[in-house]
Amino acid sequence: MKSLRGTAWKPPKTIVQQVARRWLSNAKPNLSNSSDSSNAPASYPSAVARAKLQQGLQKDAPKSHRQRGPSAEAQRNYAMFRNFVEARFDRVLAAMGAWAEQKEEYRSFGVTSQAQLDREAALFKAVLDRAFNMATKKGTTGRKENPLFWNLRNAFIASDSGGLSRELKYAFQTFLMRTRFPKTVNELHMALADLRFPYEWYPATRMMQRTIHLHVGPTNSGKTYNALKALENAQTGIYAGPLRLLAHEIWSRFNAKGKPCALITGEEQRIPEGINTWFHSCTVEMTPLNAKVDVAVIDEIQMINNDDRGWAWTQAFLGVQAKEVHLCGEERVVDLIQALCARLGEKCVVHRYQRLNPLIVADKSLKGDFKNLQKGDAVVSFSRVALHSLKRGIEEKTGRRCAIVYGSLPPETRASQAALFNDPNNDYDYLVASDAIGMGLNLEIKRVVFEASSKFDGVGHRKLNIPEIRQIGGRAGRYRTATQEIAGVQSEPAPGVVTALDDEDLSTVKKAFETEALPIETAGILPPAAVLERFHSYFPARTPTSFVLARLRELARLSDWFHLCDFKSAFEIAEIIQPYNLSVADKCIFLNIPVNVRDEREIKVLQAFAQCVAELGSGHLLDFPDVDLEVLQAARPSNMKEQIDHLHRLESLHRTITMYLWLSYRYQGVFQSQRLAFKVKEMTEQKINEHLENLRYSPDMEANRRRRMRRLANQQEQKAKQFLESDEAGPVPVHDEEGHPEPLFDETGEAAEVQWPAGQTGPEGSTQSVSVGTQ
């Protein structure tokens, strides 16, 4: 998916010069390709038409970047896509506004009149025409040979009309700025965009002579256990993990052993009082790079390649000031870490581990029947609604109790649920859990059951990656249970077993355990705030930050060992906060805020927070009318559809409060209602759990939901294979950003069926099922 980050393109001078001459002579340029334009739609196409076009483009994608000529079907699809792009570009221009309405912004791009804007738009359409002619007539669609067409097509397939609009806007802005910068400024841009040596961003760390210990092996092999032993034996140290729940677990463990420890996550900081030194347990984004310590443990180092969060692992690895750095992860990261250590001039010691007990994949699934569950089974799903629905269904079908564990649970509740499941002397025989169990929680699982082999990742459904399946499945079986350790029992460890609820998902699980994941070749990076601030200073004051990011993305120079992480969320946030007069430093902070940009409620609150910082207004929580505190007082609706809307409101409020807490640690003098925010967050979590606990389970509806997820995941896989033409390795497991371990629902665009208590009717006397659409 790295191709979606964009590739720099320059408008061909010849075509621009030709069209400019026509414009000056009042001869309107021919912007369409003869017969193609006759089929142009009167308006932008419907969702059905777009879906058909996407399928056609996927099918037409050549296996190589060049071919002698496209097929007749490909020509028709490209001609239709041309019409779609032209129609969408007209919408983009309308959304950008007339010159008289947006004078300041247009002036920052060198446009000084409406006539000039019209001329530039016509020139850009000619450049689009050139790109489509290359695709239609010559079949030239590759990223290197035809980057404009490549970017537009990939944006359309990946994000439909919204992604296409964004890419068109950035491409047009780049076109406007083509002659805006003198040679000296361009040279400065190129120098600042030189990101080939990110280890030089941490000069204090480079003054140290660190030893890197790389612990690699499969799940349940003891690699993290040995790394944490080194941390416990040190005087000072840092643990950096991928999820808030893991940071909390290490924090609890160290404090229980009498070792003072601070908990540092994006939305919560607990610092020991009355002492001068302590350990740090944090999410990897919050790794304290200025603290000099004896030992640092960085968990799940293979996520250094992640397109969204990989930069945090790279930053922690390159920047942490520890005498010993212990990295825990998978074997496939060894070559990359050794290569980076060689460039750093630091010693790298590789510790390899074997699994402590056998792991087997079952020949049979559960056939969709919970009566086939066994004591000690953990059923894994990927949304909170699905987890609670499964819990209810298992308890109804088996007559036994079922514990539940996922990252969004309060730490105390999560610990008590784990203890109930681990205790063999009660009736909690089963567990439902999110993929968070794959990240090292202490659970005595005998068999892992995959409820599904695909998940909704915030954009669409995708199949689980090979490393994800192996990591989650690897939690099955324990070398020695807590009961055996207490009793001093010495016995051969029982093998762990992995299976699935349905046969279709079991085949995917089996394939994953039979296939080796590809080696990790690059580490993700993002330019540090200092680079972005200085880069921004070479643009006019009102230049949109989204364009500055696009320009930096295009000019970025990278070595073979690094790749640029995805800017998508930063682009979207930059557009949302653009109207507010924030300093560049403040913008850099807001670009990283945890927000769901698909939720209108959260967008309004984010804008209110940005306005507060820009105008130095009151930051008390109660002074923001857009924060939906009223939902906490609202009675629970009896109508089923209204209950779903109510649950969406609660989820939006929870993320809103998370945003407030996140900002409260970065603007301590502004967002002052931190204690109240924690209380509201607790109340919101309680309300959400009350709703989730009332879910019902319908075997038929759940089976339909799983079939739909498989269908959508298969479509996405085909899209990636046939359309993206990528020979690059697939993405590493994507664990949601810290603070948001699991989504509430398992989809946003497609209908999701949810069961509510019997006796409650939906609209027009419907049954207890409901379709949950996009919010």
XYZ file of C-alpha atoms in Angstrom, residues 10 45 48 76 81 123 144 161 179 204 245 317 350 371 419 438 668 765:
18
model
C 5.545 17.635 -12.776
C -21.882 8.939 -10.896
C -23.401 1.714 -8.062
C -13.712 1.962 -22.088
C -12.809 7.169 -15.395
C -4.260 24.187 -18.062
C 6.979 6.105 -12.486
C -14.866 9.821 -4.331
C 6.558 28.421 -10.851
C 22.252 13.197 22.361
C -3.409 -2.043 28.292
C 14.608 2.700 18.708
C 20.447 -11.404 18.688
C -21.851 -26.510 21.936
C -8.553 -13.875 36.840
C -2.046 -11.489 20.919
C -1.951 22.341 30.651
C -42.786 -3.129 13.933
